[in-house]
PDB file of C-alpha atoms in Angstrom:
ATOM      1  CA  UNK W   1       0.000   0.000   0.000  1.00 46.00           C
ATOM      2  CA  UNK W   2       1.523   3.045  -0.777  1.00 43.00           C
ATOM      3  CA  UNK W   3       1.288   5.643   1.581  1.00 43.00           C
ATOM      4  CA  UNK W   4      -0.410   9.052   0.986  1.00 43.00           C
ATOM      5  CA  UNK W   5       1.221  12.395   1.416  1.00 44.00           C
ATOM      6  CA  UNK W   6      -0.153  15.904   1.805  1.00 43.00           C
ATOM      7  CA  UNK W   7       1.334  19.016   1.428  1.00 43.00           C
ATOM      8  CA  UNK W   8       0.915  21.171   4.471  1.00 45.00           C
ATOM      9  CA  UNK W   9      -1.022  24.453   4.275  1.00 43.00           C
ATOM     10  CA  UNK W  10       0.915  26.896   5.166  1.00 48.00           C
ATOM     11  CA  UNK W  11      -0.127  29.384   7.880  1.00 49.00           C
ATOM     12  CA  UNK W  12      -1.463  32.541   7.107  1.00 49.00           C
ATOM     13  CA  UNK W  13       0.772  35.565   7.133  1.00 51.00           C
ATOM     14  CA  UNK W  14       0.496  38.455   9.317  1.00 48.00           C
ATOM     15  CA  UNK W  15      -0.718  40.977   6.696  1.00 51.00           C
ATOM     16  CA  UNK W  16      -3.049  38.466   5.462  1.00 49.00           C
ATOM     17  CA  UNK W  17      -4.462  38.064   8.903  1.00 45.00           C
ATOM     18  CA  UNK W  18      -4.975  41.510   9.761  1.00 48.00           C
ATOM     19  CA  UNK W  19      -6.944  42.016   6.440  1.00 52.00           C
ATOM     20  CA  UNK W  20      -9.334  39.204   7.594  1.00 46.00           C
ATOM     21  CA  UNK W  21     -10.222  41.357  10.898  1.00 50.00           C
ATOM     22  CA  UNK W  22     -10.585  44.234   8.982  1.00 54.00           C
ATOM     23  CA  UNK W  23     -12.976  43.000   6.584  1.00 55.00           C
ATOM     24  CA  UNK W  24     -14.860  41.189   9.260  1.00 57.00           C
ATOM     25  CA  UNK W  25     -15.141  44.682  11.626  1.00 61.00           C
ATOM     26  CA  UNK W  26     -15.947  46.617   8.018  1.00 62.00           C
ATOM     27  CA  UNK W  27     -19.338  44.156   7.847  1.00 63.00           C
ATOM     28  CA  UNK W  28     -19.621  44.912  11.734  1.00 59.00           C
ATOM     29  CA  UNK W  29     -19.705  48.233  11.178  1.00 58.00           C
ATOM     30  CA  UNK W  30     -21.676  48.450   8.310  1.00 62.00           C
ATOM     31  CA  UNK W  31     -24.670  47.229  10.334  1.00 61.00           C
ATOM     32  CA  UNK W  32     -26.902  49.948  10.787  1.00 56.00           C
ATOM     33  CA  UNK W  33     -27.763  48.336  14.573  1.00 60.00           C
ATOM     34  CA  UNK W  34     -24.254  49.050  15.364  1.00 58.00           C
ATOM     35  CA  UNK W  35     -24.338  52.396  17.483  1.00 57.00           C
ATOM     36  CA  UNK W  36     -22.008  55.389  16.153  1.00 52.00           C
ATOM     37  CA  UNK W  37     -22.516  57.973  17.937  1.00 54.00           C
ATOM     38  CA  UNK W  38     -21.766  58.716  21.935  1.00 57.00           C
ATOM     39  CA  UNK W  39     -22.961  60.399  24.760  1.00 71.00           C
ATOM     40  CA  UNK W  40     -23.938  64.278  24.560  1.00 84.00           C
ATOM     41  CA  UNK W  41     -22.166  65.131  27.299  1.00 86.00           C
ATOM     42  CA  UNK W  42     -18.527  63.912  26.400  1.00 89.00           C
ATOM     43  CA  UNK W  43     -19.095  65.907  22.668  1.00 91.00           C
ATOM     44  CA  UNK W  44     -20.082  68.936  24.735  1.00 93.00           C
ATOM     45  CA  UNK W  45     -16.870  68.430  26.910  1.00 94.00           C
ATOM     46  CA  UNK W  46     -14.721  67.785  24.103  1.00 94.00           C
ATOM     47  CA  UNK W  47     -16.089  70.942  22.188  1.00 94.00           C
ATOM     48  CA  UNK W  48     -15.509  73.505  24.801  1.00 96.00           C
ATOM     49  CA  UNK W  49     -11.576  72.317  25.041  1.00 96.00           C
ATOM     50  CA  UNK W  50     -11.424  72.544  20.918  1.00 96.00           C
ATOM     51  CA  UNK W  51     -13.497  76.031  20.922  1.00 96.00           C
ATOM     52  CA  UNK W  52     -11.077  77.385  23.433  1.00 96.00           C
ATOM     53  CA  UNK W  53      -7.887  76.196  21.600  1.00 96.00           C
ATOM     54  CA  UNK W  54      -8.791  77.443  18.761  1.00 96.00           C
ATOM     55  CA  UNK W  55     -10.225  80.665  19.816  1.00 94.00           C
ATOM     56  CA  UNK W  56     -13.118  82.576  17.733  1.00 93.00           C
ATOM     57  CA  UNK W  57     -13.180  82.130  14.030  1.00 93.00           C
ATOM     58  CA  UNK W  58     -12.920  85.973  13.289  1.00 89.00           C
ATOM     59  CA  UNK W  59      -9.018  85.592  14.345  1.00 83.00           C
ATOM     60  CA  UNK W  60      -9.432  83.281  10.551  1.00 90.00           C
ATOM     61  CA  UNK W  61     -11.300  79.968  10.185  1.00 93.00           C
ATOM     62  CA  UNK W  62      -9.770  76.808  10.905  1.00 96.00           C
ATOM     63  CA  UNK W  63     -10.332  73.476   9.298  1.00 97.00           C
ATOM     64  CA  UNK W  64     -11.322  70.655  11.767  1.00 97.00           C
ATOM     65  CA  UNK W  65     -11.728  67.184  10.475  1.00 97.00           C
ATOM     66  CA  UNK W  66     -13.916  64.918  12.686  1.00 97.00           C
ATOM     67  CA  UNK W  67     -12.284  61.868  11.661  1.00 97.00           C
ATOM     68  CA  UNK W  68     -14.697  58.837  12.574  1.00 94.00           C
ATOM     69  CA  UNK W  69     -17.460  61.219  12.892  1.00 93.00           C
ATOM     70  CA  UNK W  70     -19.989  58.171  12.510  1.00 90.00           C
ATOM     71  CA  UNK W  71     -23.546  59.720  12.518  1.00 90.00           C
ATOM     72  CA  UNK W  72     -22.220  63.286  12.727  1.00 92.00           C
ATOM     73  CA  UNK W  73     -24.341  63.609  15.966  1.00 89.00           C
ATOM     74  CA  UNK W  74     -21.353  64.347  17.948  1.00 88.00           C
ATOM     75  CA  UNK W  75     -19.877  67.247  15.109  1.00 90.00           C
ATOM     76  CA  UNK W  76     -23.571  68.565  15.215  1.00 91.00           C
ATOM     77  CA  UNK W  77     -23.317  69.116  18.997  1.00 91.00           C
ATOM     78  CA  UNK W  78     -20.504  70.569  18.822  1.00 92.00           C
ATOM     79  CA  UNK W  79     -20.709  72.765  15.501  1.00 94.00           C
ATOM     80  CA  UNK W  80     -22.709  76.055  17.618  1.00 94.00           C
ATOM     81  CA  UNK W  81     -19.687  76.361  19.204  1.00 95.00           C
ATOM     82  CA  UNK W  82     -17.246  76.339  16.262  1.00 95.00           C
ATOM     83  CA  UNK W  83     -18.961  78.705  14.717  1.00 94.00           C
ATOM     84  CA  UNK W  84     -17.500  80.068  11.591  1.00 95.00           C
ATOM     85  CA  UNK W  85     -14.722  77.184  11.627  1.00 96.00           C
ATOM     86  CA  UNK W  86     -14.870  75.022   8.591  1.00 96.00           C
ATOM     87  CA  UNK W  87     -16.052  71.265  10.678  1.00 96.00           C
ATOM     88  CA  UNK W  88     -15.687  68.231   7.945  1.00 97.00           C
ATOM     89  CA  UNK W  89     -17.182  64.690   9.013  1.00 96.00           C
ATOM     90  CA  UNK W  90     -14.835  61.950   7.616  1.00 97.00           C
ATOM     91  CA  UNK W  91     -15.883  58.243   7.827  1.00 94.00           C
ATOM     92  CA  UNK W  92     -15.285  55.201   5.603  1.00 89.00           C
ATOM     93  CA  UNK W  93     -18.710  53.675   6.518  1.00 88.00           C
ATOM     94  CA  UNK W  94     -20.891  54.589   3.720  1.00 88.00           C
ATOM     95  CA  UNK W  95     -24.298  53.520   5.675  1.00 89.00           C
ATOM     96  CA  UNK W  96     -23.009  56.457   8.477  1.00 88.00           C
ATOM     97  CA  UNK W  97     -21.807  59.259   6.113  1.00 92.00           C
ATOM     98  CA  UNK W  98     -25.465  59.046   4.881  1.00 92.00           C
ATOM     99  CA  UNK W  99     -26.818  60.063   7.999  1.00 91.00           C
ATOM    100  CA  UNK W 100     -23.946  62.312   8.838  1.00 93.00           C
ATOM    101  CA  UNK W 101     -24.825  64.093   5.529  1.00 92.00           C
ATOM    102  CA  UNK W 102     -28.141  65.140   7.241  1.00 91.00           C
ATOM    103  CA  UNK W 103     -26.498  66.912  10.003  1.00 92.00           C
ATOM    104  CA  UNK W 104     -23.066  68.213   8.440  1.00 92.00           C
ATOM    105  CA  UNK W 105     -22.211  70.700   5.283  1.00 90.00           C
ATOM    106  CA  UNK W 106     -19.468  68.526   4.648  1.00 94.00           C
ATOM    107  CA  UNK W 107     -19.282  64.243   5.395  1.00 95.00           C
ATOM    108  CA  UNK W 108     -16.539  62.792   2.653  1.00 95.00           C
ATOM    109  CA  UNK W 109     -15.371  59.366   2.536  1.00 94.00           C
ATOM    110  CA  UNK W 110     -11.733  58.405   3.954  1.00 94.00           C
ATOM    111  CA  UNK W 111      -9.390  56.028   5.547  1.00 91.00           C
ATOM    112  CA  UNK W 112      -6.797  56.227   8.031  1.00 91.00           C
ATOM    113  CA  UNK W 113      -4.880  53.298   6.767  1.00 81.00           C
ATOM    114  CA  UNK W 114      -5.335  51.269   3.325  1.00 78.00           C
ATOM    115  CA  UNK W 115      -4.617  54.744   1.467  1.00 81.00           C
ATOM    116  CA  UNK W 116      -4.704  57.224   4.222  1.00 91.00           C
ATOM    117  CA  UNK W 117      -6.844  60.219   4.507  1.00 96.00           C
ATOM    118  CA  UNK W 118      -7.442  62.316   1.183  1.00 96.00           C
ATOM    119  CA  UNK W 119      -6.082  65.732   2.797  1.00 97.00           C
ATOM    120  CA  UNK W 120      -2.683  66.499   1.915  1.00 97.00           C
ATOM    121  CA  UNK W 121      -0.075  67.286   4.443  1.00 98.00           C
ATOM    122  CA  UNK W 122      -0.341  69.699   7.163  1.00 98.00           C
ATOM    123  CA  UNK W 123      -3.667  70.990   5.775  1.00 98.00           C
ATOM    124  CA  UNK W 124      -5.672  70.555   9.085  1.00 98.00           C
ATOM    125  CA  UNK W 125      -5.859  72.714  11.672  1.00 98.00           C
ATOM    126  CA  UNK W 126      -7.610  70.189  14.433  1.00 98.00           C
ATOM    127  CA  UNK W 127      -8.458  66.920  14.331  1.00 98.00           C
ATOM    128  CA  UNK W 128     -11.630  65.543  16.650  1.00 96.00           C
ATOM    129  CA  UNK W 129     -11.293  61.719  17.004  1.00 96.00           C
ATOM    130  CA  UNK W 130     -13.870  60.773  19.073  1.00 94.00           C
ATOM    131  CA  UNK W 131     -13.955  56.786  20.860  1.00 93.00           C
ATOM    132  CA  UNK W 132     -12.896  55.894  17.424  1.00 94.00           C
ATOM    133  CA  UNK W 133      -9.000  54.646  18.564  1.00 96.00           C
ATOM    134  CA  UNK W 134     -10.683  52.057  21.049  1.00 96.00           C
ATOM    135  CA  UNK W 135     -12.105  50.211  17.508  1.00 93.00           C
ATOM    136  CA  UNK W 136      -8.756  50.147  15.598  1.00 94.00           C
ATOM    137  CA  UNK W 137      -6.730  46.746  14.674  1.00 93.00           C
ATOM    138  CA  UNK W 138      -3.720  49.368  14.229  1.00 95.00           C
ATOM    139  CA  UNK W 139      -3.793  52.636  16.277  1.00 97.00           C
ATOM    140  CA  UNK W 140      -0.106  53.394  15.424  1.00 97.00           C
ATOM    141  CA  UNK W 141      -0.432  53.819  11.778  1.00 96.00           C
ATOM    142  CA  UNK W 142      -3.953  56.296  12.283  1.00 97.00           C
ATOM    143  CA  UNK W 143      -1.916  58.636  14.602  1.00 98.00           C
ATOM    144  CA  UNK W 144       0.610  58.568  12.505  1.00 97.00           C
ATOM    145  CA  UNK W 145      -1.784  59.444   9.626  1.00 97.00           C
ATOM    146  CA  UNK W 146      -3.301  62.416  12.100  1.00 98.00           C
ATOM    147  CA  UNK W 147      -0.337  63.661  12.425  1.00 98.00           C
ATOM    148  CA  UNK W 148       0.297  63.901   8.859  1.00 97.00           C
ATOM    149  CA  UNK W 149      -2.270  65.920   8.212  1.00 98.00           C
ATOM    150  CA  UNK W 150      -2.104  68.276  11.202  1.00 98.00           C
ATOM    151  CA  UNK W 151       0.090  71.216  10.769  1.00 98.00           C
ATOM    152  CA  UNK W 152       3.120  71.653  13.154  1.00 98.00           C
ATOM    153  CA  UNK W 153       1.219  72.939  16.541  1.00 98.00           C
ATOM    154  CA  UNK W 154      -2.413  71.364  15.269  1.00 98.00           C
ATOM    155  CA  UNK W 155      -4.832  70.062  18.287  1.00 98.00           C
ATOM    156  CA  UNK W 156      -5.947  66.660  18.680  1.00 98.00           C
ATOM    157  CA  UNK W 157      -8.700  66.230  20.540  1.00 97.00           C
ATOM    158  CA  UNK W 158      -8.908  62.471  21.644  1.00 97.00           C
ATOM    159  CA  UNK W 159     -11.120  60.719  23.605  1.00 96.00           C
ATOM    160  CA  UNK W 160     -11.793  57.394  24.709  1.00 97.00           C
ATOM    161  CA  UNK W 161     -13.157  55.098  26.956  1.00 97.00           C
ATOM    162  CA  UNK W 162     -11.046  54.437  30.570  1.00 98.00           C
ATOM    163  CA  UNK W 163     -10.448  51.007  31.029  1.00 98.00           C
ATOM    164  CA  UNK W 164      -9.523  51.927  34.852  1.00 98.00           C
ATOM    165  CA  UNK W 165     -12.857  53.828  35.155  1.00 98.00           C
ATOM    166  CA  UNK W 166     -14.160  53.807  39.193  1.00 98.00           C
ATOM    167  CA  UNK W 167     -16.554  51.182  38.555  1.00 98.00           C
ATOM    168  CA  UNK W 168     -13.984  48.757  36.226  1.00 98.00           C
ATOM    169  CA  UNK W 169     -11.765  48.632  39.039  1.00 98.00           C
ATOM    170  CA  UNK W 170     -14.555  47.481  41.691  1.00 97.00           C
ATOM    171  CA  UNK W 171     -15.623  45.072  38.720  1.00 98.00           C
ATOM    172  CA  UNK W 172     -12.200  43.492  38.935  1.00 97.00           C
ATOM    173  CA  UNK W 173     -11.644  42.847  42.244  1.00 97.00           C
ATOM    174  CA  UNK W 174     -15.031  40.989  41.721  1.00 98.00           C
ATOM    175  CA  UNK W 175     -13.845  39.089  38.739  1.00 97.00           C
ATOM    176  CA  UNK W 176     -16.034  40.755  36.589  1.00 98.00           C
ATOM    177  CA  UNK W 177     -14.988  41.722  33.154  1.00 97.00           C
ATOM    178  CA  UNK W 178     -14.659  45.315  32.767  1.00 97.00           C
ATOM    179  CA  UNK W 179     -17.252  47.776  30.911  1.00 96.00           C
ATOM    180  CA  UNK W 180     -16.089  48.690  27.256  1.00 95.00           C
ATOM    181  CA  UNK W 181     -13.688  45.584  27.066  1.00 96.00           C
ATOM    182  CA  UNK W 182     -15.730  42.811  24.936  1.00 94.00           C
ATOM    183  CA  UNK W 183     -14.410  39.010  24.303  1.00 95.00           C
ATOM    184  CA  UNK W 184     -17.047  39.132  21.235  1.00 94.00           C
ATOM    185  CA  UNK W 185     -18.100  40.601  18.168  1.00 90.00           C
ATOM    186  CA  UNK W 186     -21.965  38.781  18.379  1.00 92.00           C
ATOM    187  CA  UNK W 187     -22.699  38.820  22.015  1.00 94.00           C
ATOM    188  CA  UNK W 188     -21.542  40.339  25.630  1.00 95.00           C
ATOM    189  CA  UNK W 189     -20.317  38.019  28.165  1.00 97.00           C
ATOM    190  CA  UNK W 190     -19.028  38.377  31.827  1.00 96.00           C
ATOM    191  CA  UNK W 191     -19.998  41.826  32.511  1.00 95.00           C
ATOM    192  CA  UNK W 192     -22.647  44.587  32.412  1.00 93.00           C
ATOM    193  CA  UNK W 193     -24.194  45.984  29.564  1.00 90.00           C
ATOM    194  CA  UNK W 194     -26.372  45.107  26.066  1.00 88.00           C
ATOM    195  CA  UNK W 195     -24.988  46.392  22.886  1.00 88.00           C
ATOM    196  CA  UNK W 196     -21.850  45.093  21.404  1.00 91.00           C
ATOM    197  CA  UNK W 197     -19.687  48.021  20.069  1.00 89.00           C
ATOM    198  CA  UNK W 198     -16.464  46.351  18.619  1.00 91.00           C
ATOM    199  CA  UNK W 199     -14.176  47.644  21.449  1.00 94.00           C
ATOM    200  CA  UNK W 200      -9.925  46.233  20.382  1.00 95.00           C
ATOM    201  CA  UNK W 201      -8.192  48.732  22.368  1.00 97.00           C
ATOM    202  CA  UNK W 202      -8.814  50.176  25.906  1.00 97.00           C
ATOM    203  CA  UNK W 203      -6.304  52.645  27.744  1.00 98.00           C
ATOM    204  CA  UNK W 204      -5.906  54.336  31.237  1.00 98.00           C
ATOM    205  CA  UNK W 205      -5.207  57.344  31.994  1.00 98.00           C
ATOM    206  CA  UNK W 206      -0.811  56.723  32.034  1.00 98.00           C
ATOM    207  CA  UNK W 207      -1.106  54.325  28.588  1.00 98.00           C
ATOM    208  CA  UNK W 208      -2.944  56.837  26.466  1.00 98.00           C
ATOM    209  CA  UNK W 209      -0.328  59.717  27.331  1.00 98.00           C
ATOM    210  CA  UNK W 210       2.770  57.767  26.647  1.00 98.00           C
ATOM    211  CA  UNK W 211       0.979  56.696  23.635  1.00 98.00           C
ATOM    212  CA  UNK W 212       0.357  59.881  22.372  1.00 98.00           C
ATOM    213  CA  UNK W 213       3.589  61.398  22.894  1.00 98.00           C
ATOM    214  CA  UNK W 214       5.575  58.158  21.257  1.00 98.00           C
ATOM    215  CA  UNK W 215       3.191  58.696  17.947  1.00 98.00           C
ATOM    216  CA  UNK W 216       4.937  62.567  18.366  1.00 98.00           C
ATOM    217  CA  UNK W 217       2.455  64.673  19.928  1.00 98.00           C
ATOM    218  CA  UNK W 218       2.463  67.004  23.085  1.00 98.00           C
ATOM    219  CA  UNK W 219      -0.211  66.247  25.595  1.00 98.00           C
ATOM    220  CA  UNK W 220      -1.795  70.047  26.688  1.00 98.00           C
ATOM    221  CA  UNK W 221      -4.207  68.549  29.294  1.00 98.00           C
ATOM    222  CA  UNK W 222      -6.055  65.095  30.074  1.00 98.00           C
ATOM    223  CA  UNK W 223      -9.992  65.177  30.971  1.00 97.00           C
ATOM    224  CA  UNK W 224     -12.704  63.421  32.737  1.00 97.00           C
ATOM    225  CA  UNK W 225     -16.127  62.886  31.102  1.00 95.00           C
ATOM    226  CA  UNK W 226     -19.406  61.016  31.961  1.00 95.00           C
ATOM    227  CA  UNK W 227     -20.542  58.064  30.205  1.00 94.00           C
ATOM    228  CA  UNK W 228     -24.165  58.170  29.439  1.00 90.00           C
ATOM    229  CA  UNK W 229     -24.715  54.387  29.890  1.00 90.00           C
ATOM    230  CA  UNK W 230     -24.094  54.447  33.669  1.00 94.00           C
ATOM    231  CA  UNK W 231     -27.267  53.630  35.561  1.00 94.00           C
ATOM    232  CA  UNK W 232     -28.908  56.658  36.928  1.00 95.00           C
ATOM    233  CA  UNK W 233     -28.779  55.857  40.717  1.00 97.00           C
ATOM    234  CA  UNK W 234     -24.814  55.960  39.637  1.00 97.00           C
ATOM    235  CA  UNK W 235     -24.650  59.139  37.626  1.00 96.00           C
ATOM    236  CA  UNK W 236     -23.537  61.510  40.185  1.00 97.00           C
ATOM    237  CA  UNK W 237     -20.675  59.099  41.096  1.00 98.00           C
ATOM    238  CA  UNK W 238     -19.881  59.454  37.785  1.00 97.00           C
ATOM    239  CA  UNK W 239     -19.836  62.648  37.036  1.00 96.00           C
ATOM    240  CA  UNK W 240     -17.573  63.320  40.401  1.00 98.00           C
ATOM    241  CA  UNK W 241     -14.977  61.181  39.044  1.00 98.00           C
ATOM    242  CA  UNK W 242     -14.527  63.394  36.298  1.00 97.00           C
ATOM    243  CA  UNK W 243     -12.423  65.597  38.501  1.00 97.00           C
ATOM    244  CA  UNK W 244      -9.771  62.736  38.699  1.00 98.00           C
ATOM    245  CA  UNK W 245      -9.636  61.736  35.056  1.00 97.00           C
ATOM    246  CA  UNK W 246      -7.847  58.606  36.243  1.00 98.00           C
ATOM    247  CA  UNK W 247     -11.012  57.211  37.079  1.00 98.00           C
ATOM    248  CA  UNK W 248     -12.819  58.937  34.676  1.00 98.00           C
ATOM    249  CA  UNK W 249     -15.461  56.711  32.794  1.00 97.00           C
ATOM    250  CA  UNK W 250     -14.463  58.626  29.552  1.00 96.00           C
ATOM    251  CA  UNK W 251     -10.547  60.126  28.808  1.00 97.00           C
ATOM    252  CA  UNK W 252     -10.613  63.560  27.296  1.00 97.00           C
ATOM    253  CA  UNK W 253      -6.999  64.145  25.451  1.00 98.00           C
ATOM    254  CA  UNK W 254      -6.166  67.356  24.133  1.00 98.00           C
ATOM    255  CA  UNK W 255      -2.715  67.274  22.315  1.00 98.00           C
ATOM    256  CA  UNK W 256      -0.639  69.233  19.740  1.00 98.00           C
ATOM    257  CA  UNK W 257       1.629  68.034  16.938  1.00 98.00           C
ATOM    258  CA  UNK W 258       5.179  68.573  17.502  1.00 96.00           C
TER     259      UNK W 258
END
């Protein structure tokens, strides 16, 4: 009997990989059910630092680029105080720049990697990238892409969920998996909470600084904001962590390209 062989399948590369999780969190995304837009408070937050950085618009308008600006709920909310500053929503999902079309003058199609942004260099004045890092397979290559596009001494405005947040850290000790971490793309398991949001990345308060200075910016100040899916009995807990944006349920990063 002569024996069989089979040549072995070889394993798949790295690059090949990562394309496979992209184009399986592109058909998450896509899903209309999938929510895209945050709290109001956190926007409203995040607006006042980026108003008061950039200062009034009759000192010249500035070009901000909400980059991930899913919806454009959260560039809506924060577009009355901007006023006169030229706000463009920028989203690869074509199901969310539909709706963001309803709420902003501007919502164009881009990519921060696979391509990169369509802005040429240092032709931003701000970027707003709002709980969009959290979902990324590679955050190092989309600040890197930010920063192309900001000019030298350009804002970020960053903001994120806290993975050390008061109530993660009591969820811990409790073995309890922590709120905005998620084990699965169909279904929540092992801690609170309904929707599944495609969280990859989650950062205290000391990773997302050094992070943001390695990828060559200059952190101006670090914020606390509220997270509108804390139960009410719990809100004012919530929003008195804020003053120690360590435990924070949202981080508020305001940075400047070196």
């Amino acid at each position: 009997m002569t024996p069989t062989t089979s040549t072995p399948t070889p394993a798949p590369s790295a690059a090949s990989a990562t394309a496979a999780v992209r184009r399986g969190l592109r058909d998450f995304y896509e899903d209309p059910s999938v929510p895209v837009a945050s709290g109001t408070p956190r926007s409203l937050r995040q607006a006042r630092m980026l108003a008061a950085a950039l200062g009034p618009a009759t000192a010249g308008a500035r070009t901000v680029l909400d980059i991930g600006c899913g919806d454009g709920t959260a560039a809506a909310t924060a577009a009355p105080l901007l006023a006169g500053h030229r706000l463009v929503g920028v989203d690869w999902s074509q199901d969310a720049l539909r709706r963001a079309h309803a709420r902003l003058p501007y919502a164009i199609r881009g990519e921060l990697t696979d391509g990169g942004l369509p802005f040429a260099d240092a032709s931003a004045d701000a970027v707003l990238f709002s709980e969009v890092i959290e979902h990324l397979v590679d955050p190092d290559s989309a600040l890197d892409e930010i920063r192309r596009v900001l000019r030298p001494g350009g804002h970020l405005m960053l903001s994120t969920p806290n993975l050390a947040a008061w109530y993660n850290r009591a969820l811990l000790l409790a073995g309890i998996q922590p709120v905005f971490s998620e084990v699965s793309l169909r279904a929540i398991h092992g801690r609170p909470g309904r929707e599944v949001v495609g969280h990859l990345r989650l950062y205290t308060a000391r990773a997302l600084r050094e992070f943001v200075t390695a990828a060559g910016f200059e952190v101006v100040r670090l914020s606390g904001a509220p997270f509108h899916g804390v139960p009410r009995p719990l809100r004012p807990l919530d929003r008195l962590a804020c003053a120690t944006p360590a435990l924070s349920s949202i981080l508020l990063l305001h940075a400047r390209r070196t």
